[in-house]
mmCIF file of C-alpha atoms and ligand atoms in Angstrom:
data_model
loop_
_atom_site.group_PDB
_atom_site.id
_atom_site.type_symbol
_atom_site.label_atom_id
_atom_site.label_comp_id
_atom_site.label_asym_id
_atom_site.label_seq_id
_atom_site.Cartn_x
_atom_site.Cartn_y
_atom_site.Cartn_z
ATOM 1 C CA UNK C 1 9.290 23.062 -2.972
ATOM 2 C CA UNK C 2 11.890 25.798 -2.787
ATOM 3 C CA UNK C 3 12.790 28.626 -5.091
ATOM 4 C CA UNK C 4 16.263 28.801 -6.583
ATOM 5 C CA UNK C 5 18.471 31.842 -6.790
ATOM 6 C CA UNK C 6 16.543 33.257 -9.737
ATOM 7 C CA UNK C 7 12.942 34.251 -9.001
ATOM 8 C CA UNK C 8 11.019 31.134 -9.872
ATOM 9 C CA UNK C 9 8.213 32.928 -11.643
ATOM 10 C CA UNK C 10 10.368 35.036 -13.952
ATOM 11 C CA UNK C 11 11.764 34.315 -17.340
ATOM 12 C CA UNK C 12 15.489 35.001 -17.736
ATOM 13 C CA UNK C 13 16.117 38.736 -18.337
ATOM 14 C CA UNK C 14 17.230 38.049 -21.884
ATOM 15 C CA UNK C 15 13.976 36.352 -22.786
ATOM 16 C CA UNK C 16 11.400 38.638 -21.291
ATOM 17 C CA UNK C 17 12.337 41.928 -19.755
ATOM 18 C CA UNK C 18 12.711 44.394 -22.604
ATOM 19 C CA UNK C 19 9.343 43.656 -24.179
ATOM 20 C CA UNK C 20 7.630 43.354 -20.793
ATOM 21 C CA UNK C 21 8.946 46.682 -19.645
ATOM 22 C CA UNK C 22 7.986 48.255 -22.930
ATOM 23 C CA UNK C 23 4.463 46.867 -22.699
ATOM 24 C CA UNK C 24 4.013 48.014 -19.108
ATOM 25 C CA UNK C 25 5.146 51.526 -19.981
ATOM 26 C CA UNK C 26 2.929 51.691 -23.039
ATOM 27 C CA UNK C 27 -0.100 50.499 -21.078
ATOM 28 C CA UNK C 28 0.539 52.982 -18.308
ATOM 29 C CA UNK C 29 0.735 55.808 -20.812
ATOM 30 C CA UNK C 30 -2.590 54.617 -22.247
ATOM 31 C CA UNK C 31 -4.124 54.587 -18.774
ATOM 32 C CA UNK C 32 -2.775 58.044 -18.069
ATOM 33 C CA UNK C 33 -4.231 59.360 -21.290
ATOM 34 C CA UNK C 34 -7.610 58.042 -20.181
ATOM 35 C CA UNK C 35 -7.410 59.981 -16.921
ATOM 36 C CA UNK C 36 -8.995 63.264 -17.923
ATOM 37 C CA UNK C 37 -11.922 61.524 -19.637
ATOM 38 C CA UNK C 38 -12.753 59.588 -16.498
ATOM 39 C CA UNK C 39 -12.097 62.550 -14.281
ATOM 40 C CA UNK C 40 -14.765 64.635 -15.997
ATOM 41 C CA UNK C 41 -17.269 64.364 -13.186
ATOM 42 C CA UNK C 42 -20.328 62.288 -13.913
ATOM 43 C CA UNK C 43 -19.221 60.828 -17.241
ATOM 44 C CA UNK C 44 -18.427 57.490 -15.693
ATOM 45 C CA UNK C 45 -21.785 57.350 -13.989
ATOM 46 C CA UNK C 46 -23.900 58.652 -16.822
ATOM 47 C CA UNK C 47 -22.257 56.682 -19.629
ATOM 48 C CA UNK C 48 -23.487 53.255 -20.670
ATOM 49 C CA UNK C 49 -22.194 50.354 -18.583
ATOM 50 C CA UNK C 50 -20.972 47.776 -21.072
ATOM 51 C CA UNK C 51 -20.120 44.220 -20.334
ATOM 52 C CA UNK C 52 -16.439 43.370 -20.098
ATOM 53 C CA UNK C 53 -16.819 39.609 -20.098
ATOM 54 C CA UNK C 54 -15.468 39.473 -23.668
ATOM 55 C CA UNK C 55 -12.065 40.673 -22.416
ATOM 56 C CA UNK C 56 -11.274 37.280 -20.867
ATOM 57 C CA UNK C 57 -9.078 35.355 -21.014
ATOM 58 C CA UNK C 58 -6.530 38.171 -20.865
ATOM 59 C CA UNK C 59 -3.060 37.567 -22.271
ATOM 60 C CA UNK C 60 -0.799 35.948 -19.692
ATOM 61 C CA UNK C 61 2.188 38.010 -18.550
ATOM 62 C CA UNK C 62 5.019 35.423 -18.488
ATOM 63 C CA UNK C 63 6.914 37.421 -15.880
ATOM 64 C CA UNK C 64 4.676 36.054 -13.102
ATOM 65 C CA UNK C 65 5.099 32.304 -12.877
ATOM 66 C CA UNK C 66 4.574 29.738 -10.165
ATOM 67 C CA UNK C 67 6.788 27.208 -8.413
ATOM 68 C CA UNK C 68 3.735 24.978 -7.821
ATOM 69 C CA UNK C 69 0.669 23.810 -9.732
ATOM 70 C CA UNK C 70 -2.309 26.102 -10.181
ATOM 71 C CA UNK C 71 -4.989 25.168 -7.627
ATOM 72 C CA UNK C 72 -8.109 23.531 -8.968
ATOM 73 C CA UNK C 73 -10.686 26.188 -9.889
ATOM 74 C CA UNK C 74 -13.426 24.356 -8.010
ATOM 75 C CA UNK C 75 -11.475 24.656 -4.757
ATOM 76 C CA UNK C 76 -10.673 28.340 -5.201
ATOM 77 C CA UNK C 77 -14.314 29.149 -5.935
ATOM 78 C CA UNK C 78 -15.874 27.089 -3.139
ATOM 79 C CA UNK C 79 -13.484 27.558 -0.196
ATOM 80 C CA UNK C 80 -13.508 31.258 0.622
ATOM 81 C CA UNK C 81 -13.116 33.920 3.237
ATOM 82 C CA UNK C 82 -15.703 36.654 2.702
ATOM 83 C CA UNK C 83 -16.992 37.740 6.100
ATOM 84 C CA UNK C 84 -19.707 39.881 4.554
ATOM 85 C CA UNK C 85 -21.439 36.552 3.849
ATOM 86 C CA UNK C 86 -20.454 34.602 6.963
ATOM 87 C CA UNK C 87 -17.445 33.567 9.003
ATOM 88 C CA UNK C 88 -17.138 30.070 7.532
ATOM 89 C CA UNK C 89 -15.594 28.890 4.256
ATOM 90 C CA UNK C 90 -18.783 27.825 2.422
ATOM 91 C CA UNK C 91 -20.123 31.251 1.509
ATOM 92 C CA UNK C 92 -20.022 30.856 -2.258
ATOM 93 C CA UNK C 93 -23.774 30.301 -2.631
ATOM 94 C CA UNK C 94 -24.724 33.167 -0.308
ATOM 95 C CA UNK C 95 -22.346 35.470 -2.215
ATOM 96 C CA UNK C 96 -24.383 34.998 -5.416
ATOM 97 C CA UNK C 97 -26.874 37.489 -3.923
ATOM 98 C CA UNK C 98 -24.351 40.291 -4.340
ATOM 99 C CA UNK C 99 -25.350 42.496 -7.255
ATOM 100 C CA UNK C 100 -22.057 43.313 -8.972
ATOM 101 C CA UNK C 101 -23.485 45.216 -11.971
ATOM 102 C CA UNK C 102 -23.906 48.116 -12.170
ATOM 103 C CA UNK C 103 -21.031 48.831 -9.778
ATOM 104 C CA UNK C 104 -19.325 52.138 -9.283
ATOM 105 C CA UNK C 105 -15.853 52.840 -8.006
ATOM 106 C CA UNK C 106 -14.933 56.163 -6.417
ATOM 107 C CA UNK C 107 -11.385 57.521 -6.382
ATOM 108 C CA UNK C 108 -11.006 60.403 -3.949
ATOM 109 C CA UNK C 109 -9.017 61.963 -1.124
ATOM 110 C CA UNK C 110 -5.668 63.565 -1.960
ATOM 111 C CA UNK C 111 -5.973 63.420 -5.746
ATOM 112 C CA UNK C 112 -5.956 66.035 -8.470
ATOM 113 C CA UNK C 113 -9.661 65.539 -9.175
ATOM 114 C CA UNK C 114 -11.879 62.963 -7.434
ATOM 115 C CA UNK C 115 -14.056 60.875 -9.730
ATOM 116 C CA UNK C 116 -16.577 58.063 -9.759
ATOM 117 C CA UNK C 117 -16.536 55.572 -12.579
ATOM 118 C CA UNK C 118 -18.526 52.547 -13.646
ATOM 119 C CA UNK C 119 -16.504 49.396 -12.916
ATOM 120 C CA UNK C 120 -16.765 48.084 -16.481
ATOM 121 C CA UNK C 121 -15.667 51.420 -17.887
ATOM 122 C CA UNK C 122 -12.670 51.374 -15.569
ATOM 123 C CA UNK C 123 -11.789 47.797 -16.533
ATOM 124 C CA UNK C 124 -12.029 48.719 -20.220
ATOM 125 C CA UNK C 125 -9.519 51.519 -19.762
ATOM 126 C CA UNK C 126 -6.963 49.419 -17.922
ATOM 127 C CA UNK C 127 -4.161 47.263 -19.325
ATOM 128 C CA UNK C 128 -5.621 43.793 -18.621
ATOM 129 C CA UNK C 129 -3.309 40.806 -18.274
ATOM 130 C CA UNK C 130 -3.221 37.426 -16.553
ATOM 131 C CA UNK C 131 -0.766 36.658 -13.764
ATOM 132 C CA UNK C 132 -0.134 33.450 -11.846
ATOM 133 C CA UNK C 133 0.083 34.371 -8.165
ATOM 134 C CA UNK C 134 0.399 32.511 -4.920
ATOM 135 C CA UNK C 135 -2.025 33.413 -2.130
ATOM 136 C CA UNK C 136 -1.187 32.675 1.511
ATOM 137 C CA UNK C 137 -3.887 33.030 4.126
ATOM 138 C CA UNK C 138 -2.890 33.892 7.701
ATOM 139 C CA UNK C 139 -4.770 30.697 8.661
ATOM 140 C CA UNK C 140 -1.850 28.787 7.062
ATOM 141 C CA UNK C 141 -3.551 27.509 3.917
ATOM 142 C CA UNK C 142 -2.454 28.482 0.433
ATOM 143 C CA UNK C 143 -3.637 28.447 -3.160
ATOM 144 C CA UNK C 144 -2.157 29.394 -6.540
ATOM 145 C CA UNK C 145 -4.448 31.323 -8.885
ATOM 146 C CA UNK C 146 -4.438 32.703 -12.429
ATOM 147 C CA UNK C 147 -5.829 36.195 -11.777
ATOM 148 C CA UNK C 148 -6.747 38.561 -14.584
ATOM 149 C CA UNK C 149 -6.659 42.283 -13.972
ATOM 150 C CA UNK C 150 -4.345 45.248 -14.015
ATOM 151 C CA UNK C 151 -1.416 46.670 -12.065
ATOM 152 C CA UNK C 152 -2.641 48.869 -9.213
ATOM 153 C CA UNK C 153 0.106 51.246 -10.325
ATOM 154 C CA UNK C 154 -1.998 52.079 -13.408
ATOM 155 C CA UNK C 155 -4.926 53.156 -11.241
ATOM 156 C CA UNK C 156 -2.625 55.235 -9.037
ATOM 157 C CA UNK C 157 -1.243 56.922 -12.166
ATOM 158 C CA UNK C 158 -4.770 57.669 -13.352
ATOM 159 C CA UNK C 159 -5.737 59.125 -9.955
ATOM 160 C CA UNK C 160 -2.783 61.542 -9.886
ATOM 161 C CA UNK C 161 -2.339 61.653 -6.106
ATOM 162 C CA UNK C 162 -0.804 64.762 -4.597
ATOM 163 C CA UNK C 163 2.777 64.522 -3.331
ATOM 164 C CA UNK C 164 1.576 64.500 0.280
ATOM 165 C CA UNK C 165 -0.471 61.312 -0.162
ATOM 166 C CA UNK C 166 1.216 58.453 1.703
ATOM 167 C CA UNK C 167 -1.416 55.722 1.829
ATOM 168 C CA UNK C 168 -4.081 54.226 -0.384
ATOM 169 C CA UNK C 169 -7.153 53.122 1.544
ATOM 170 C CA UNK C 170 -9.582 50.661 -0.058
ATOM 171 C CA UNK C 171 -13.135 50.052 1.088
ATOM 172 C CA UNK C 172 -15.581 47.252 0.321
ATOM 173 C CA UNK C 173 -19.355 47.534 -0.046
ATOM 174 C CA UNK C 174 -21.885 47.866 2.757
ATOM 175 C CA UNK C 175 -25.298 46.349 2.122
ATOM 176 C CA UNK C 176 -26.665 44.258 4.965
ATOM 177 C CA UNK C 177 -29.794 43.519 2.925
ATOM 178 C CA UNK C 178 -27.795 41.046 0.790
ATOM 179 C CA UNK C 179 -24.699 40.427 2.886
ATOM 180 C CA UNK C 180 -26.042 38.829 6.019
ATOM 181 C CA UNK C 181 -22.639 38.907 7.714
ATOM 182 C CA UNK C 182 -22.976 42.681 7.738
ATOM 183 C CA UNK C 183 -25.922 42.342 10.103
ATOM 184 C CA UNK C 184 -23.326 41.453 12.712
ATOM 185 C CA UNK C 185 -22.949 45.008 13.799
ATOM 186 C CA UNK C 186 -19.962 44.437 16.080
ATOM 187 C CA UNK C 187 -17.770 44.221 12.949
ATOM 188 C CA UNK C 188 -16.540 47.621 11.717
ATOM 189 C CA UNK C 189 -18.132 47.457 8.244
ATOM 190 C CA UNK C 190 -17.326 48.095 5.488
ATOM 191 C CA UNK C 191 -14.227 45.902 5.092
ATOM 192 C CA UNK C 192 -11.267 48.228 4.820
ATOM 193 C CA UNK C 193 -7.635 47.745 3.858
ATOM 194 C CA UNK C 194 -4.723 50.005 2.975
ATOM 195 C CA UNK C 195 -1.248 50.033 1.472
ATOM 196 C CA UNK C 196 1.497 52.631 1.446
ATOM 197 C CA UNK C 197 1.871 54.400 -1.904
ATOM 198 C CA UNK C 198 5.207 52.591 -2.347
ATOM 199 C CA UNK C 199 3.437 49.247 -1.865
ATOM 200 C CA UNK C 200 0.531 50.250 -4.112
ATOM 201 C CA UNK C 201 2.938 51.140 -6.914
ATOM 202 C CA UNK C 202 5.107 48.053 -6.483
ATOM 203 C CA UNK C 203 4.892 45.954 -9.636
ATOM 204 C CA UNK C 204 3.238 43.047 -7.752
ATOM 205 C CA UNK C 205 0.242 44.999 -6.429
ATOM 206 C CA UNK C 206 -2.593 43.919 -8.687
ATOM 207 C CA UNK C 207 -6.300 44.624 -9.032
ATOM 208 C CA UNK C 208 -7.877 41.335 -10.038
ATOM 209 C CA UNK C 209 -11.049 41.511 -12.120
ATOM 210 C CA UNK C 210 -11.118 37.887 -13.242
ATOM 211 C CA UNK C 211 -9.831 34.403 -12.454
ATOM 212 C CA UNK C 212 -9.239 31.266 -14.504
ATOM 213 C CA UNK C 213 -9.704 33.185 -17.740
ATOM 214 C CA UNK C 214 -13.176 34.443 -16.814
ATOM 215 C CA UNK C 215 -14.700 37.455 -15.046
ATOM 216 C CA UNK C 216 -14.258 37.348 -11.275
ATOM 217 C CA UNK C 217 -16.715 35.084 -9.445
ATOM 218 C CA UNK C 218 -18.748 36.922 -6.821
ATOM 219 C CA UNK C 219 -17.379 34.811 -3.977
ATOM 220 C CA UNK C 220 -13.815 35.766 -4.951
ATOM 221 C CA UNK C 221 -14.530 39.505 -4.866
ATOM 222 C CA UNK C 222 -16.277 40.616 -8.069
ATOM 223 C CA UNK C 223 -16.100 42.951 -9.769
ATOM 224 C CA UNK C 224 -12.638 43.911 -8.520
ATOM 225 C CA UNK C 225 -10.393 42.909 -5.625
ATOM 226 C CA UNK C 226 -6.821 43.422 -4.559
ATOM 227 C CA UNK C 227 -4.092 40.764 -4.913
ATOM 228 C CA UNK C 228 -0.907 41.485 -2.938
ATOM 229 C CA UNK C 229 0.750 38.057 -2.864
ATOM 230 C CA UNK C 230 3.596 38.899 -0.461
ATOM 231 C CA UNK C 231 1.119 39.693 2.311
ATOM 232 C CA UNK C 232 -1.321 37.540 4.247
ATOM 233 C CA UNK C 233 -4.583 37.093 2.386
ATOM 234 C CA UNK C 234 -6.664 39.384 4.576
ATOM 235 C CA UNK C 235 -4.921 42.374 2.981
ATOM 236 C CA UNK C 236 -6.356 41.403 -0.421
ATOM 237 C CA UNK C 237 -9.692 43.157 -0.031
ATOM 238 C CA UNK C 238 -12.600 41.988 -2.178
ATOM 239 C CA UNK C 239 -15.396 43.862 -3.983
ATOM 240 C CA UNK C 240 -13.825 47.314 -3.715
ATOM 241 C CA UNK C 241 -16.046 50.388 -4.037
ATOM 242 C CA UNK C 242 -13.667 53.170 -3.059
ATOM 243 C CA UNK C 243 -9.976 54.089 -3.316
ATOM 244 C CA UNK C 244 -9.003 56.997 -1.047
ATOM 245 C CA UNK C 245 -5.566 58.611 -1.004
ATOM 246 C CA UNK C 246 -4.596 59.955 2.392
ATOM 247 C CA UNK C 247 -1.635 61.120 4.464
ATOM 248 C CA UNK C 248 -2.832 59.283 7.612
ATOM 249 C CA UNK C 249 -2.289 55.603 8.101
ATOM 250 C CA UNK C 250 -5.738 53.959 7.971
ATOM 251 C CA UNK C 251 -6.745 51.377 10.542
ATOM 252 C CA UNK C 252 -7.799 48.299 8.625
ATOM 253 C CA UNK C 253 -10.845 46.116 9.341
ATOM 254 C CA UNK C 254 -8.953 43.335 11.119
ATOM 255 C CA UNK C 255 -6.543 45.707 12.818
ATOM 256 C CA UNK C 256 -9.496 47.438 14.435
ATOM 257 C CA UNK C 257 -10.972 44.115 15.603
ATOM 258 C CA UNK C 258 -7.732 42.550 16.897
ATOM 259 C CA UNK C 259 -4.709 44.761 16.346
ATOM 260 C CA UNK C 260 -2.393 42.430 18.260
ATOM 261 C CA UNK C 261 -3.145 39.634 15.803
ATOM 262 C CA UNK C 262 -3.612 41.463 12.514
ATOM 263 C CA UNK C 263 -1.419 44.463 11.848
ATOM 264 C CA UNK C 264 -1.148 47.025 9.097
ATOM 265 C CA UNK C 265 1.814 45.394 7.335
ATOM 266 C CA UNK C 266 0.950 41.673 7.446
ATOM 267 C CA UNK C 267 3.931 40.544 5.383
ATOM 268 C CA UNK C 268 4.362 36.768 5.195
ATOM 269 C CA UNK C 269 7.161 35.459 7.414
ATOM 270 C CA UNK C 270 7.584 31.801 8.421
ATOM 271 C CA UNK C 271 9.450 32.831 11.566
ATOM 272 C CA UNK C 272 6.793 35.056 13.088
ATOM 273 C CA UNK C 273 3.834 33.031 14.306
ATOM 274 C CA UNK C 274 0.280 34.232 14.669
ATOM 275 C CA UNK C 275 -1.055 33.535 18.201
ATOM 276 C CA UNK C 276 -3.276 30.776 16.755
ATOM 277 C CA UNK C 277 -1.350 29.533 13.729
ATOM 278 C CA UNK C 278 2.283 28.597 13.267
ATOM 279 C CA UNK C 279 3.451 30.288 10.082
ATOM 280 C CA UNK C 280 6.401 27.923 9.498
ATOM 281 C CA UNK C 281 4.499 25.795 6.997
ATOM 282 C CA UNK C 282 1.323 26.002 4.945
ATOM 283 C CA UNK C 283 -1.314 23.561 3.754
ATOM 284 C CA UNK C 284 -1.618 23.670 -0.022
ATOM 285 C CA UNK C 285 -5.293 23.271 -0.807
ATOM 286 C CA UNK C 286 -5.981 20.482 -3.262
ATOM 287 C CA UNK C 287 -2.644 18.693 -2.949
ATOM 288 C CA UNK C 288 -2.826 17.477 0.633
ATOM 289 C CA UNK C 289 0.748 18.715 1.021
ATOM 290 C CA UNK C 290 2.232 20.839 3.776
ATOM 291 C CA UNK C 291 5.193 22.871 2.518
ATOM 292 C CA UNK C 292 7.588 25.374 4.114
ATOM 293 C CA UNK C 293 6.402 28.975 3.997
ATOM 294 C CA UNK C 294 8.726 31.478 2.347
ATOM 295 C CA UNK C 295 9.644 34.974 3.521
ATOM 296 C CA UNK C 296 7.357 37.451 1.747
ATOM 297 C CA UNK C 297 5.637 34.354 0.371
ATOM 298 C CA UNK C 298 8.592 33.917 -2.006
ATOM 299 C CA UNK C 299 8.421 37.451 -3.433
ATOM 300 C CA UNK C 300 11.280 38.960 -1.374
ATOM 301 C CA UNK C 301 13.229 40.069 -4.397
ATOM 302 C CA UNK C 302 10.449 42.383 -5.529
ATOM 303 C CA UNK C 303 9.381 43.732 -2.145
ATOM 304 C CA UNK C 304 12.025 43.340 0.610
ATOM 305 C CA UNK C 305 13.529 46.735 -0.275
ATOM 306 C CA UNK C 306 10.253 48.427 0.686
ATOM 307 C CA UNK C 307 10.871 47.588 4.327
ATOM 308 C CA UNK C 308 14.626 47.707 4.765
ATOM 309 C CA UNK C 309 14.799 50.977 6.678
ATOM 310 C CA UNK C 310 11.773 50.382 8.872
ATOM 311 C CA UNK C 311 12.774 49.948 12.443
ATOM 312 C CA UNK C 312 10.308 49.213 15.224
ATOM 313 C CA UNK C 313 7.442 48.376 12.856
ATOM 314 C CA UNK C 314 5.588 45.068 13.277
ATOM 315 C CA UNK C 315 6.137 44.114 9.652
ATOM 316 C CA UNK C 316 5.038 40.487 9.953
ATOM 317 C CA UNK C 317 1.594 40.421 11.531
HETATM 318 N N1 MTE D 1 -12.317 40.947 1.490
HETATM 319 C C1 MTE D 1 -13.521 41.193 2.024
HETATM 320 N N2 MTE D 1 -14.215 42.240 1.548
HETATM 321 N N3 MTE D 1 -14.034 40.440 3.029
HETATM 322 C C2 MTE D 1 -13.325 39.383 3.565
HETATM 323 O O1 MTE D 1 -13.810 38.724 4.493
HETATM 324 N N4 MTE D 1 -11.259 38.067 3.489
HETATM 325 C C3 MTE D 1 -9.832 38.125 3.219
HETATM 326 C C4 MTE D 1 -9.558 38.522 1.755
HETATM 327 N N5 MTE D 1 -10.376 39.628 1.344
HETATM 328 C C5 MTE D 1 -12.039 39.095 3.013
HETATM 329 C C6 MTE D 1 -11.574 39.897 1.935
HETATM 330 C C7 MTE D 1 -9.138 36.874 3.513
HETATM 331 S S1 MTE D 1 -8.920 36.524 5.159
HETATM 332 C C8 MTE D 1 -8.650 36.059 2.547
HETATM 333 S S2 MTE D 1 -7.664 34.735 2.934
HETATM 334 C C9 MTE D 1 -8.976 36.283 1.135
HETATM 335 O O2 MTE D 1 -9.842 37.385 0.921
HETATM 336 C C10 MTE D 1 -9.636 35.040 0.566
HETATM 337 O O3 MTE D 1 -9.792 35.192 -0.819
HETATM 338 P P1 MTE D 1 -10.456 33.994 -1.643
HETATM 339 O O4 MTE D 1 -11.733 33.626 -0.971
HETATM 340 O O5 MTE D 1 -10.648 34.518 -3.035
HETATM 341 O O6 MTE D 1 -9.458 32.834 -1.601
#
């Protein structure tokens, strides 16, 4: 299936944009207003952790639509990459051992005031919505998922990074007592990923806290994971514990293991093959179909401008 001249997942301007933009702005202002409360050191940790399961399903944002059917929930929740629990796809049972409540998230580095907050408290403060996103793994399989969560931009606004901050580094958890994959000490645990600030504040960068109208399943990265649909799936780090703003480009988990195969940028491009996988087409899980892969996974209109002046960067691995 191909996408026409208008972005396939958007409503026409006339139908959607004004209210959408208004809502986004209003939610961001709300998130900003919450900043000082969360920043007061300790409040997030000491306060009661309340369940957020009642917040789902979140209202769908019609701006983010698909050009393909949503993948069956059973497939998305039983065919996973989560190396903390093993290097095969059937980790969903093992991942149930992960204790995702209570869960704290630390925001630190080059910010006005570092803070640690309970994950549920953070989720409560954020403008939750549902978005339909494509997900393209570097292994050339793809899925389409209704994620619930909030724009990463809202968290960046809350963190108030200093002007010198250029990157946002995200780290997963490290607990080899439950995550047996982390006993494989040759991996550089914890899982680590990073975006530039421009990428992190792009409208598509999303922190997913739920899927299919429910809180996030453990195997998909509970309680919160990244969703950056224009990049290969390994960038979308699961079960985040820390967001660190920095002026030095972080070396991500896979980049450290095999930098020639997995780079910092990892933007989807059908014309740049991985040494082991042709990227020209992708296998859509659940449909048995192989379809052409799209530049930036079909999201070029939102993100291509981020890279237009970058010469000599390996943008597509
Ligand atoms: N995050 C962590 N912490 N550990 C991982 O192994 N795998 C990545 C990404 N995020 C991974 C991760 C890869 S390679 C992919 S394709 C997606 O998660 C898979 O997400 P899914 O299992 O929800 O489809």
